[in-house]
Amino acid sequence: MVKRKTCIFISGRGTNLKNIISRSRDKSFPIQISLVISNNKNAQGINYAKKFKIPFKIIDTSLQTHENKILLNLRKYKITFICLAGYMKIISNKIINNFQKRIINIHPSLLPKFKGLNTFQRVLKSREKETGCTVHYVNNKLDDGHIIIKKKFYVSLKDNVDNLKYQTQKLEHKAYPEAIINIFRYC
């Protein structure tokens, strides 16, 4: 099996990055993490890139040239697939157009519900009976691309933001690798 050279974009703790790195060590897993990009120099997830000796780049997205720097690095490392894992910036059309149907994202809700930020607070405020996560393709609209997989759980009256986040991340660690396997199953 030829593994696809993949870049993971992160902004924070990197729990999905750690999980995908672990899964990518399996010979039958279809991707190889070849680059990590972060917009946050203090992202804890960078430590996983360092630990596993994966090249990483910190790119300041406030600079006008950030898109070109991202694309330059994606070409340099021969990246063919991108996973957004807690990347808290909107991907530009320029990048999306260069990676049509080769960028996926994980979102902590059952899309199309609760697109964007503050998901857990909104789930609780709306008194949802269930929530979960969604892996989807990235397109030009926020959290709107074709859905690859959803995983869900029931919301309890005792739930708060912290335990919703914890339960959702547990599901994300199952959903993201499963979605990646599904994408490349017949390639």
XYZ file of N, CA and C in Angstrom:
561
model
N 0.840 -1.181 0.000
C 0.000 0.000 0.000
C 0.884 1.243 0.000
N 0.546 2.175 -0.893
C 1.245 3.452 -0.927
C 0.506 4.406 -0.003
N 1.207 4.892 1.005
C 0.586 5.812 1.956
C 0.602 7.223 1.385
N -0.522 7.950 1.564
C -0.616 9.331 1.090
C 0.113 10.255 2.046
N 0.963 11.105 1.497
C 1.687 12.085 2.324
C 0.680 13.130 2.792
N 0.544 13.226 4.095
C -0.514 14.025 4.697
C 0.051 15.101 5.610
N -0.628 16.247 5.593
C -0.318 17.338 6.514
C -1.491 17.493 7.472
N -1.180 17.606 8.751
C -2.192 17.875 9.768
C -2.050 19.333 10.190
N -3.158 20.078 10.160
C -3.184 21.472 10.615
C -3.748 21.493 12.030
N -3.048 22.160 12.957
C -3.503 22.235 14.350
C -3.398 23.671 14.862
N -4.090 23.918 15.972
C -3.974 25.207 16.667
C -3.789 25.033 18.168
N -4.064 23.845 18.694
C -4.090 23.694 20.147
C -3.419 22.450 20.677
N -4.155 21.704 21.491
C -3.600 20.578 22.245
C -3.115 19.423 21.375
N -3.747 19.217 20.245
C -3.273 18.191 19.319
C -3.672 16.769 19.660
N -4.788 16.576 20.366
C -5.171 15.204 20.726
C -5.531 14.382 19.486
N -6.184 15.004 18.502
C -6.472 14.268 17.270
C -5.197 14.014 16.476
N -4.267 14.953 16.500
C -2.972 14.743 15.853
C -2.275 13.526 16.458
N -2.200 13.482 17.773
C -1.555 12.352 18.467
C -2.213 11.037 18.071
N -3.536 11.026 18.039
C -4.275 9.821 17.692
C -3.990 9.393 16.249
N -3.989 10.350 15.325
C -3.750 10.005 13.922
C -2.302 9.562 13.711
N -1.351 10.192 14.406
C 0.039 9.736 14.321
C 0.129 8.286 14.763
N -0.498 7.978 15.879
C -0.476 6.610 16.398
C -1.063 5.629 15.388
N -2.199 5.981 14.817
C -2.836 5.101 13.833
C -2.005 4.975 12.566
N -1.322 6.059 12.176
C -0.541 6.042 10.933
C 0.669 5.127 11.026
N 1.046 4.730 12.222
C 2.169 3.790 12.405
C 1.810 2.381 11.953
N 0.523 2.114 11.833
C 0.035 0.821 11.355
C 0.274 0.745 9.840
N 0.878 -0.322 9.385
C 1.213 -0.460 7.957
C -0.012 -0.405 7.049
N -1.174 -0.804 7.554
C -2.369 -0.819 6.713
C -3.123 0.514 6.722
N -2.695 1.463 7.552
C -3.369 2.769 7.592
C -2.944 3.565 6.363
N -3.878 4.225 5.653
C -3.580 4.765 4.322
C -2.802 6.077 4.245
N -2.484 6.705 5.378
C -1.754 7.970 5.298
C -0.488 7.933 6.144
N 0.437 8.787 5.764
C 1.687 9.007 6.497
C 1.733 10.490 6.838
N 1.925 10.823 8.103
C 1.991 12.225 8.501
C 3.383 12.734 8.134
N 3.420 13.615 7.134
C 4.688 14.119 6.618
C 4.970 15.556 7.030
N 3.952 16.236 7.571
C 4.100 17.636 7.953
C 2.974 18.016 8.903
N 3.300 18.868 9.866
C 2.298 19.477 10.751
C 2.429 20.985 10.588
N 1.301 21.651 10.379
C 1.283 23.108 10.281
C 0.418 23.641 11.416
N 0.916 24.682 12.081
C 0.147 25.347 13.127
C 0.186 26.849 12.923
N -0.898 27.495 13.281
C -0.956 28.954 13.271
C -0.608 29.514 14.652
N -0.319 28.626 15.607
C -0.103 29.018 16.992
C 1.241 28.474 17.476
N 2.196 29.368 17.712
C 3.527 28.932 18.149
C 3.489 28.253 19.514
N 2.417 28.456 20.284
C 2.291 27.835 21.603
C 1.400 26.596 21.605
N 1.020 26.115 20.448
C 0.167 24.920 20.368
C 0.885 23.734 20.995
N 0.239 23.114 21.959
C 0.834 21.955 22.630
C 1.035 20.787 21.663
N 0.211 20.711 20.643
C 0.309 19.620 19.684
C 1.635 19.572 18.943
N 2.340 20.689 18.887
C 3.657 20.711 18.239
C 4.604 19.722 18.922
N 4.395 19.507 20.214
C 5.237 18.551 20.946
C 5.107 17.135 20.400
N 3.925 16.780 19.870
C 3.766 15.450 19.264
C 4.561 15.358 17.969
N 4.563 16.430 17.200
C 5.377 16.442 15.978
C 6.845 16.263 16.348
N 7.300 16.973 17.361
C 8.700 16.862 17.800
C 9.002 15.449 18.291
N 8.118 14.918 19.128
C 8.328 13.585 19.709
C 8.457 12.508 18.631
N 7.643 12.623 17.592
C 7.640 11.611 16.536
C 8.476 12.015 15.323
N 9.267 13.094 15.501
C 10.199 13.555 14.463
C 9.503 13.836 13.131
N 8.365 14.507 13.228
C 7.611 14.925 12.049
C 7.904 16.407 11.822
N 8.288 16.786 10.611
C 8.542 18.212 10.354
C 7.298 19.045 10.679
N 7.517 20.231 11.226
C 6.395 21.118 11.524
C 6.764 22.546 11.162
N 5.744 23.308 10.821
C 5.915 24.715 10.473
C 4.879 25.522 11.243
N 5.325 26.639 11.801
C 4.415 27.580 12.436
C 4.279 28.753 11.478
N 3.066 28.986 11.017
C 2.828 30.016 10.009
C 1.837 31.028 10.572
N 2.293 32.247 10.660
C 1.488 33.344 11.191
C 0.427 33.717 10.161
N -0.827 33.378 10.475
C -1.909 33.617 9.518
C -2.349 35.081 9.471
N -1.745 35.924 10.309
C -2.073 37.350 10.220
C -1.283 38.032 9.095
N -0.262 37.346 8.590
C 0.529 37.905 7.488
C -0.181 37.665 6.166
N -0.112 38.643 5.271
C -0.767 38.500 3.970
C -0.197 37.347 3.164
N 1.040 36.994 3.398
C 1.708 35.951 2.618
C 1.490 34.542 3.180
N 0.657 34.403 4.205
C 0.547 33.096 4.857
C 0.058 31.992 3.922
N -0.889 32.304 3.022
C -1.374 31.280 2.092
C -0.243 30.748 1.221
N 0.571 31.660 0.706
C 1.688 31.237 -0.138
C 2.686 30.404 0.653
N 2.947 30.763 1.906
C 3.864 29.979 2.745
C 3.310 28.578 2.991
N 2.006 28.510 3.246
C 1.386 27.193 3.447
C 1.526 26.359 2.179
N 1.143 26.916 1.031
C 1.214 26.168 -0.228
C 2.644 25.766 -0.571
N 3.597 26.640 -0.320
C 5.008 26.332 -0.563
C 5.450 25.115 0.249
N 5.069 25.084 1.520
C 5.433 23.953 2.373
C 4.702 22.676 1.980
N 3.459 22.793 1.578
C 2.724 21.609 1.130
C 3.390 21.006 -0.104
N 3.848 21.859 -1.009
C 4.564 21.362 -2.202
C 5.925 20.775 -1.822
N 6.653 21.486 -0.961
C 7.992 21.046 -0.544
C 7.955 19.627 0.035
N 6.927 19.329 0.827
C 6.823 18.012 1.463
C 5.964 17.038 0.661
N 5.593 17.444 -0.572
C 4.829 16.588 -1.496
C 3.519 16.078 -0.866
N 2.826 16.982 -0.196
C 1.577 16.649 0.486
C 0.468 16.448 -0.547
N -0.298 15.364 -0.374
C -1.417 15.092 -1.267
C -2.766 15.091 -0.532
N -2.729 15.180 0.810
C -3.956 15.106 1.604
C -3.775 15.950 2.856
N -4.844 16.628 3.289
C -4.786 17.506 4.461
C -5.898 17.135 5.438
N -5.529 17.059 6.722
C -6.505 16.856 7.798
C -6.448 18.059 8.729
N -7.586 18.699 8.932
C -7.681 19.780 9.903
C -8.086 19.150 11.231
N -7.293 19.397 12.258
C -7.529 18.769 13.561
C -7.450 19.848 14.642
N -8.547 20.551 14.817
C -8.544 21.640 15.784
C -7.838 22.871 15.265
N -7.842 23.047 13.957
C -7.233 24.225 13.345
C -8.261 25.339 13.389
N -7.964 26.397 14.119
C -8.955 27.425 14.413
C -8.887 28.610 13.445
N -8.595 28.330 12.210
C -8.600 29.349 11.157
C -9.370 28.797 9.967
N -10.014 29.697 9.243
C -10.728 29.281 8.038
C -9.711 29.104 6.918
N -9.799 27.984 6.232
C -8.898 27.687 5.118
C -9.336 28.534 3.914
N -8.364 29.174 3.286
C -8.671 30.083 2.173
C -9.074 29.316 0.911
N -9.802 30.025 0.053
C -10.204 29.440 -1.231
C -8.995 29.023 -2.056
N -7.921 29.770 -1.944
C -6.702 29.457 -2.698
C -6.184 28.056 -2.327
N -6.170 27.756 -1.050
C -5.713 26.436 -0.596
C -6.745 25.367 -0.959
N -8.015 25.677 -0.733
C -9.080 24.720 -1.072
C -9.030 24.374 -2.554
N -8.858 25.371 -3.402
C -8.822 25.123 -4.851
C -7.617 24.284 -5.267
N -6.516 24.388 -4.529
C -5.331 23.580 -4.828
C -5.450 22.146 -4.307
N -6.392 21.910 -3.389
C -6.555 20.579 -2.785
C -8.015 20.135 -2.822
N -8.673 20.338 -3.962
C -10.076 19.961 -4.108
C -10.308 18.526 -3.648
N -11.269 18.349 -2.753
C -11.670 17.029 -2.231
C -10.512 16.263 -1.604
N -9.498 17.003 -1.147
C -8.377 16.359 -0.457
C -8.076 17.056 0.863
N -9.084 17.773 1.398
C -8.981 18.393 2.722
C -10.201 17.948 3.520
N -9.949 17.393 4.714
C -11.060 17.015 5.583
C -10.896 17.700 6.936
N -12.009 17.782 7.639
C -12.052 18.443 8.944
C -12.903 17.611 9.890
N -12.623 17.730 11.172
C -13.501 17.137 12.179
C -14.123 18.272 12.972
N -15.436 18.179 13.147
C -16.162 19.230 13.865
C -16.910 18.612 15.047
N -16.904 19.288 16.212
C -17.490 18.707 17.425
C -19.007 18.891 17.544
N -19.735 18.603 16.473
C -21.196 18.571 16.539
C -21.697 17.663 15.425
N -22.981 17.418 15.455
C -23.608 16.642 14.392
C -24.058 17.625 13.312
N -23.141 17.908 12.412
C -23.452 18.862 11.343
C -24.682 18.386 10.576
N -25.525 19.289 10.109
C -25.300 20.719 9.951
C -25.602 21.562 11.188
N -25.910 20.938 12.306
C -26.168 21.704 13.527
C -24.865 22.269 14.095
N -24.940 23.468 14.619
C -23.877 24.091 15.410
C -22.544 24.241 14.677
N -22.621 24.805 13.489
C -21.401 25.127 12.749
C -20.663 26.231 13.495
N -19.349 26.291 13.321
C -18.572 27.375 13.917
C -18.125 27.089 15.335
N -18.013 28.148 16.125
C -17.411 28.081 17.461
C -18.451 27.913 18.573
N -17.952 27.679 19.787
C -18.777 27.566 21.004
C -19.831 26.473 20.890
N -19.456 25.396 20.292
C -20.380 24.304 19.999
C -21.017 23.733 21.262
N -20.215 23.415 22.257
C -20.742 22.727 23.434
C -21.731 23.605 24.200
N -21.416 24.891 24.299
C -22.334 25.818 24.962
C -23.676 25.863 24.214
N -23.603 25.878 22.902
C -24.829 25.950 22.102
C -25.637 24.661 22.175
N -24.940 23.517 22.249
C -25.637 22.236 22.406
C -26.419 22.237 23.716
N -25.776 22.671 24.801
C -26.443 22.701 26.103
C -27.590 23.703 26.124
N -27.362 24.880 25.575
C -28.388 25.928 25.559
C -29.625 25.474 24.781
N -29.412 24.708 23.710
C -30.520 24.223 22.883
C -31.171 22.961 23.442
N -30.610 22.461 24.528
C -31.133 21.245 25.190
C -31.244 20.070 24.221
N -30.161 19.877 23.473
C -30.108 18.765 22.527
C -30.153 17.431 23.267
N -30.808 16.459 22.677
C -30.866 15.124 23.272
C -29.630 14.304 22.918
N -29.014 14.637 21.779
C -27.796 13.947 21.379
C -26.866 14.918 20.678
N -25.598 14.582 20.715
C -24.572 15.356 20.034
C -23.462 14.395 19.638
N -22.368 14.926 19.118
C -21.276 14.060 18.702
C -20.277 14.814 17.857
N -19.794 14.142 16.821
C -18.807 14.772 15.942
C -19.076 14.361 14.500
N -18.520 15.157 13.598
C -18.696 14.926 12.162
C -17.361 15.130 11.467
N -16.997 14.196 10.604
C -15.847 14.386 9.721
C -16.421 14.697 8.345
N -15.915 15.779 7.736
C -16.458 16.221 6.458
C -15.350 16.789 5.576
N -15.647 16.813 4.272
C -14.746 17.476 3.334
C -14.857 18.982 3.536
N -13.774 19.684 3.306
C -13.759 21.137 3.435
C -14.074 21.739 2.070
N -15.013 22.685 2.077
C -15.309 23.455 0.874
C -15.259 24.946 1.225
N -15.815 25.774 0.382
C -15.710 27.225 0.555
C -16.656 27.786 1.607
N -17.482 26.962 2.227
C -18.392 27.418 3.271
C -17.997 26.760 4.597
N -18.201 27.484 5.677
C -17.813 27.013 7.000
C -18.574 25.752 7.398
N -17.835 24.687 7.704
C -18.401 23.424 8.206
C -19.571 22.939 7.349
N -19.382 22.967 6.036
C -20.495 22.716 5.132
C -20.238 21.595 4.123
N -19.040 21.076 4.030
C -18.712 20.107 2.990
C -19.397 18.767 3.180
N -19.304 17.936 2.159
C -19.903 16.593 2.155
C -19.469 15.817 3.403
N -20.435 15.214 4.071
C -20.172 14.480 5.317
C -19.646 13.087 5.003
N -18.561 12.722 5.674
C -17.947 11.407 5.504
C -18.465 10.452 6.575
N -18.491 10.923 7.827
C -18.926 10.074 8.938
C -19.391 10.943 10.101
N -20.368 10.424 10.844
C -20.825 11.049 12.090
C -20.816 9.988 13.179
N -20.513 10.423 14.391
C -20.608 9.570 15.578
C -21.370 10.371 16.614
N -22.259 9.703 17.373
C -23.063 10.455 18.324
C -23.201 9.755 19.665
N -23.608 10.546 20.648
C -23.918 10.038 21.982
C -25.063 10.870 22.553
N -25.700 10.334 23.593
C -26.818 11.033 24.215
C -26.319 12.043 25.240
N -27.009 13.175 25.292
C -26.689 14.235 26.240
C -27.543 14.026 27.482
N -26.883 14.072 28.634
C -27.569 13.923 29.914
C -27.885 15.301 30.482
N -28.888 15.376 31.334
C -29.225 16.636 32.007
C -28.084 17.104 32.899
N -27.216 16.188 33.322
C -26.090 16.524 34.196
C -24.857 16.999 33.411
N -24.897 16.882 32.092
C -23.727 17.244 31.285
C -23.432 18.733 31.363
N -22.127 19.039 31.293
C -21.669 20.424 31.207
C -20.687 20.515 30.039
N -20.145 21.695 29.790
C -19.240 21.902 28.658
C -18.050 20.951 28.733
N -17.456 20.798 29.916
C -16.253 19.965 30.038
C -16.512 18.503 29.718
N -17.596 17.936 30.256
C -17.779 16.514 29.948
C -18.332 16.278 28.549
N -19.038 17.262 27.973
C -19.411 17.133 26.558
C -18.155 17.124 25.688
N -17.228 18.013 26.011
C -15.972 18.075 25.257
C -15.211 16.749 25.384
N -15.130 16.214 26.593
C -14.426 14.953 26.832
C -15.063 13.809 26.029
N -16.388 13.700 26.115
C -17.079 12.621 25.400
C -16.937 12.777 23.881
N -17.005 14.015 23.426
C -16.876 14.272 21.990
C -15.481 13.903 21.503
N -14.455 14.275 22.258
C -13.082 13.940 21.843
C -12.859 12.436 21.804
N -13.458 11.696 22.734
C -13.349 10.235 22.680
C -13.926 9.707 21.369
N -15.055 10.266 20.954
C -15.661 9.852 19.680
C -14.819 10.295 18.491
N -14.252 11.509 18.574
C -13.414 12.011 17.484
C -12.239 11.070 17.227
N -11.675 10.513 18.297
C -10.516 9.630 18.156
C -10.874 8.326 17.455
N -12.146 7.991 17.429
C -12.617 6.831 16.657
C -13.014 7.262 15.246
N -13.719 8.389 15.161
C -14.299 8.816 13.887
C -13.256 9.236 12.859
N -12.230 9.974 13.304
C -11.274 10.516 12.323
C -10.515 9.397 11.599
N -9.915 8.446 12.317
C -9.239 7.355 11.595
C -10.197 6.534 10.729
N -11.413 6.312 11.221
C -12.397 5.552 10.449
C -12.738 6.284 9.143
N -12.893 7.589 9.217
C -13.186 8.378 8.010
C -12.030 8.297 7.016
N -10.797 8.400 7.512
C -9.620 8.321 6.635
C -9.564 6.965 5.942
N -9.817 5.916 6.695
C -9.835 4.560 6.101
C -10.919 4.470 5.042
N -12.109 4.998 5.336
C -13.218 4.955 4.360
C -12.879 5.701 3.079
N -12.220 6.842 3.200
C -11.881 7.628 2.021
C -10.978 6.847 1.070
N -10.007 6.138 1.625
C -9.008 5.474 0.789
C -9.246 3.974 0.628
N -10.375 3.487 1.091
C -10.653 2.053 1.065
C -10.526 1.456 -0.326
N -11.001 2.154 -1.343
C -11.021 1.566 -2.690
C -9.993 2.176 -3.621
N -9.036 2.883 -3.061
C -8.002 3.499 -3.902
C -6.880 2.539 -4.174
